[in-house]
């Protein structure tokens, strides 16, 4: 059996792209549209333990400190765990105002866990951690 899963890779990349696009639009509903109801997110040391909680925290952020921001995102890998789970590793950062690059000190490494439910890939868990300087 081949490990090549181009349709699943494309579907996962589309889920990620939709989430990033919603961020740029300041759209909390759109950002969590492809999250499972019981999803979790750990960001800045805090646990958000459902899609509703993640949505609410993002809505508050988009109305405040993250208003009119976008993100830099670089997918580093996708690894399948069985038929219905995948782990995506990426690097990202927040772009404020007219920024076109994220300073390395502001980048984070991300782990995304996606689950295929009823034929659709959904984000089940997200975690980020500050990226180390290249020499570390």
PDB file of C-alpha atoms in Angstrom:
ATOM      1  CA  UNK A   1       0.000   0.000   0.000  1.00  0.00           C
ATOM      2  CA  UNK A   2       1.321   3.440  -0.925  1.00  0.00           C
ATOM      3  CA  UNK A   3       1.740   6.168   1.697  1.00  0.00           C
ATOM      4  CA  UNK A   4       1.060   8.787  -0.976  1.00  0.00           C
ATOM      5  CA  UNK A   5      -2.184  10.553  -0.115  1.00  0.00           C
ATOM      6  CA  UNK A   6      -2.355  13.596  -2.386  1.00  0.00           C
ATOM      7  CA  UNK A   7      -6.123  14.086  -1.955  1.00  0.00           C
ATOM      8  CA  UNK A   8      -5.832  14.078   1.838  1.00  0.00           C
ATOM      9  CA  UNK A   9      -2.804  16.392   1.744  1.00  0.00           C
ATOM     10  CA  UNK A  10      -4.696  18.838  -0.493  1.00  0.00           C
ATOM     11  CA  UNK A  11      -7.772  18.708   1.766  1.00  0.00           C
ATOM     12  CA  UNK A  12      -5.650  19.350   4.887  1.00  0.00           C
ATOM     13  CA  UNK A  13      -3.850  22.243   3.193  1.00  0.00           C
ATOM     14  CA  UNK A  14      -7.239  23.714   2.229  1.00  0.00           C
ATOM     15  CA  UNK A  15      -8.413  23.533   5.862  1.00  0.00           C
ATOM     16  CA  UNK A  16      -5.264  25.353   6.976  1.00  0.00           C
ATOM     17  CA  UNK A  17      -5.586  27.965   4.214  1.00  0.00           C
ATOM     18  CA  UNK A  18      -9.233  28.613   5.135  1.00  0.00           C
ATOM     19  CA  UNK A  19      -8.239  29.216   8.751  1.00  0.00           C
ATOM     20  CA  UNK A  20      -5.444  31.638   7.763  1.00  0.00           C
ATOM     21  CA  UNK A  21      -7.758  33.472   5.354  1.00  0.00           C
ATOM     22  CA  UNK A  22     -10.373  33.883   8.093  1.00  0.00           C
ATOM     23  CA  UNK A  23      -7.683  35.274  10.424  1.00  0.00           C
ATOM     24  CA  UNK A  24      -6.767  37.916   7.843  1.00  0.00           C
ATOM     25  CA  UNK A  25     -10.439  38.864   7.607  1.00  0.00           C
ATOM     26  CA  UNK A  26     -10.761  39.054  11.402  1.00  0.00           C
ATOM     27  CA  UNK A  27     -13.460  36.373  11.132  1.00  0.00           C
ATOM     28  CA  UNK A  28     -13.534  34.261  14.319  1.00  0.00           C
ATOM     29  CA  UNK A  29     -16.455  32.140  13.054  1.00  0.00           C
ATOM     30  CA  UNK A  30     -14.642  31.363   9.827  1.00  0.00           C
ATOM     31  CA  UNK A  31     -11.422  30.651  11.651  1.00  0.00           C
ATOM     32  CA  UNK A  32     -12.980  27.860  13.712  1.00  0.00           C
ATOM     33  CA  UNK A  33     -15.358  26.577  11.023  1.00  0.00           C
ATOM     34  CA  UNK A  34     -13.075  23.578  10.415  1.00  0.00           C
ATOM     35  CA  UNK A  35     -12.419  22.834  14.099  1.00  0.00           C
ATOM     36  CA  UNK A  36     -14.055  19.900  15.868  1.00  0.00           C
ATOM     37  CA  UNK A  37     -16.584  20.870  18.521  1.00  0.00           C
ATOM     38  CA  UNK A  38     -14.305  19.324  21.175  1.00  0.00           C
ATOM     39  CA  UNK A  39     -11.085  20.830  19.785  1.00  0.00           C
ATOM     40  CA  UNK A  40      -8.355  22.216  22.020  1.00  0.00           C
ATOM     41  CA  UNK A  41      -5.833  24.999  21.561  1.00  0.00           C
ATOM     42  CA  UNK A  42      -2.863  25.820  23.757  1.00  0.00           C
ATOM     43  CA  UNK A  43      -1.501  29.276  23.083  1.00  0.00           C
ATOM     44  CA  UNK A  44       0.621  31.513  25.258  1.00  0.00           C
ATOM     45  CA  UNK A  45       0.362  28.948  28.036  1.00  0.00           C
ATOM     46  CA  UNK A  46      -3.433  28.969  28.166  1.00  0.00           C
ATOM     47  CA  UNK A  47      -5.784  26.117  27.349  1.00  0.00           C
ATOM     48  CA  UNK A  48      -8.869  26.753  25.235  1.00  0.00           C
ATOM     49  CA  UNK A  49     -10.904  23.582  25.546  1.00  0.00           C
ATOM     50  CA  UNK A  50     -13.617  23.737  22.886  1.00  0.00           C
ATOM     51  CA  UNK A  51     -14.379  25.270  19.507  1.00  0.00           C
ATOM     52  CA  UNK A  52     -16.723  27.731  21.256  1.00  0.00           C
ATOM     53  CA  UNK A  53     -14.002  28.880  23.677  1.00  0.00           C
ATOM     54  CA  UNK A  54     -11.430  29.185  20.849  1.00  0.00           C
ATOM     55  CA  UNK A  55     -13.935  31.187  18.796  1.00  0.00           C
ATOM     56  CA  UNK A  56     -14.717  33.538  21.684  1.00  0.00           C
ATOM     57  CA  UNK A  57     -11.048  34.187  22.483  1.00  0.00           C
ATOM     58  CA  UNK A  58     -10.283  34.877  18.816  1.00  0.00           C
ATOM     59  CA  UNK A  59     -13.300  37.202  18.479  1.00  0.00           C
ATOM     60  CA  UNK A  60     -12.031  39.215  21.460  1.00  0.00           C
ATOM     61  CA  UNK A  61      -8.510  39.269  20.033  1.00  0.00           C
ATOM     62  CA  UNK A  62      -9.713  40.342  16.568  1.00  0.00           C
ATOM     63  CA  UNK A  63     -11.660  43.192  18.191  1.00  0.00           C
ATOM     64  CA  UNK A  64      -8.602  44.215  20.211  1.00  0.00           C
ATOM     65  CA  UNK A  65      -4.872  43.478  19.928  1.00  0.00           C
ATOM     66  CA  UNK A  66      -5.120  41.379  16.739  1.00  0.00           C
ATOM     67  CA  UNK A  67      -7.380  43.786  14.845  1.00  0.00           C
ATOM     68  CA  UNK A  68      -6.228  44.177  11.217  1.00  0.00           C
ATOM     69  CA  UNK A  69      -3.473  41.553  11.485  1.00  0.00           C
ATOM     70  CA  UNK A  70      -2.567  38.694   9.193  1.00  0.00           C
ATOM     71  CA  UNK A  71      -0.233  35.750   9.569  1.00  0.00           C
ATOM     72  CA  UNK A  72       2.911  34.314   8.052  1.00  0.00           C
ATOM     73  CA  UNK A  73       2.604  30.522   7.745  1.00  0.00           C
ATOM     74  CA  UNK A  74       5.041  27.918   6.517  1.00  0.00           C
ATOM     75  CA  UNK A  75       4.051  24.265   6.500  1.00  0.00           C
ATOM     76  CA  UNK A  76       7.014  22.103   7.472  1.00  0.00           C
ATOM     77  CA  UNK A  77       5.456  18.638   7.359  1.00  0.00           C
ATOM     78  CA  UNK A  78       2.325  16.528   7.280  1.00  0.00           C
ATOM     79  CA  UNK A  79       2.465  13.060   8.825  1.00  0.00           C
ATOM     80  CA  UNK A  80      -0.452  10.658   8.764  1.00  0.00           C
ATOM     81  CA  UNK A  81      -1.271   8.620  11.849  1.00  0.00           C
ATOM     82  CA  UNK A  82      -3.508   5.842  10.600  1.00  0.00           C
ATOM     83  CA  UNK A  83      -6.279   6.510   8.074  1.00  0.00           C
ATOM     84  CA  UNK A  84      -8.095   9.308   9.885  1.00  0.00           C
ATOM     85  CA  UNK A  85      -5.496  11.409  11.705  1.00  0.00           C
ATOM     86  CA  UNK A  86      -2.683  13.688  10.661  1.00  0.00           C
ATOM     87  CA  UNK A  87      -0.094  15.844  12.401  1.00  0.00           C
ATOM     88  CA  UNK A  88       0.914  19.074  10.714  1.00  0.00           C
ATOM     89  CA  UNK A  89       4.037  20.930  11.833  1.00  0.00           C
ATOM     90  CA  UNK A  90       4.340  24.553  10.801  1.00  0.00           C
ATOM     91  CA  UNK A  91       6.050  27.818  11.570  1.00  0.00           C
ATOM     92  CA  UNK A  92       4.037  31.009  11.841  1.00  0.00           C
ATOM     93  CA  UNK A  93       3.905  34.525  13.158  1.00  0.00           C
ATOM     94  CA  UNK A  94       1.588  37.491  13.330  1.00  0.00           C
ATOM     95  CA  UNK A  95       1.997  40.364  10.869  1.00  0.00           C
ATOM     96  CA  UNK A  96       0.974  43.717  12.332  1.00  0.00           C
ATOM     97  CA  UNK A  97       0.080  46.712  10.187  1.00  0.00           C
ATOM     98  CA  UNK A  98       2.281  47.006   7.134  1.00  0.00           C
ATOM     99  CA  UNK A  99       4.771  44.319   8.230  1.00  0.00           C
ATOM    100  CA  UNK A 100       5.756  41.943   5.456  1.00  0.00           C
ATOM    101  CA  UNK A 101       8.071  39.774   7.554  1.00  0.00           C
ATOM    102  CA  UNK A 102       7.866  38.395  11.068  1.00  0.00           C
ATOM    103  CA  UNK A 103      11.027  38.881  13.146  1.00  0.00           C
ATOM    104  CA  UNK A 104      12.470  35.490  14.110  1.00  0.00           C
ATOM    105  CA  UNK A 105      11.946  36.256  17.812  1.00  0.00           C
ATOM    106  CA  UNK A 106       8.194  36.556  17.133  1.00  0.00           C
ATOM    107  CA  UNK A 107       7.835  33.258  15.223  1.00  0.00           C
ATOM    108  CA  UNK A 108       6.249  30.182  16.742  1.00  0.00           C
ATOM    109  CA  UNK A 109       6.399  26.493  15.953  1.00  0.00           C
ATOM    110  CA  UNK A 110       2.983  24.849  15.731  1.00  0.00           C
ATOM    111  CA  UNK A 111       1.611  21.359  16.072  1.00  0.00           C
ATOM    112  CA  UNK A 112      -1.805  20.749  14.526  1.00  0.00           C
ATOM    113  CA  UNK A 113      -3.695  17.487  14.948  1.00  0.00           C
ATOM    114  CA  UNK A 114      -6.343  16.902  12.311  1.00  0.00           C
ATOM    115  CA  UNK A 115      -8.977  14.223  12.286  1.00  0.00           C
ATOM    116  CA  UNK A 116     -11.051  12.952   9.384  1.00  0.00           C
ATOM    117  CA  UNK A 117     -14.713  12.806  10.423  1.00  0.00           C
ATOM    118  CA  UNK A 118     -17.395  11.781   7.944  1.00  0.00           C
ATOM    119  CA  UNK A 119     -14.955  12.312   5.085  1.00  0.00           C
ATOM    120  CA  UNK A 120     -13.930  15.839   6.147  1.00  0.00           C
ATOM    121  CA  UNK A 121     -10.612  16.866   7.688  1.00  0.00           C
ATOM    122  CA  UNK A 122     -11.058  18.965  10.849  1.00  0.00           C
ATOM    123  CA  UNK A 123      -8.664  20.537  13.336  1.00  0.00           C
ATOM    124  CA  UNK A 124      -8.854  18.629  16.626  1.00  0.00           C
ATOM    125  CA  UNK A 125      -5.919  20.222  18.478  1.00  0.00           C
ATOM    126  CA  UNK A 126      -3.443  23.062  18.111  1.00  0.00           C
ATOM    127  CA  UNK A 127      -0.395  24.014  20.162  1.00  0.00           C
ATOM    128  CA  UNK A 128       2.318  26.585  19.624  1.00  0.00           C
ATOM    129  CA  UNK A 129       5.655  27.336  21.185  1.00  0.00           C
ATOM    130  CA  UNK A 130       8.163  30.151  20.569  1.00  0.00           C
ATOM    131  CA  UNK A 131      10.725  29.297  17.894  1.00  0.00           C
ATOM    132  CA  UNK A 132      14.326  29.167  19.033  1.00  0.00           C
ATOM    133  CA  UNK A 133      16.983  31.255  17.347  1.00  0.00           C
ATOM    134  CA  UNK A 134      18.656  29.296  14.517  1.00  0.00           C
ATOM    135  CA  UNK A 135      21.906  28.891  16.458  1.00  0.00           C
ATOM    136  CA  UNK A 136      20.206  27.206  19.442  1.00  0.00           C
TER     137      UNK A 136
END
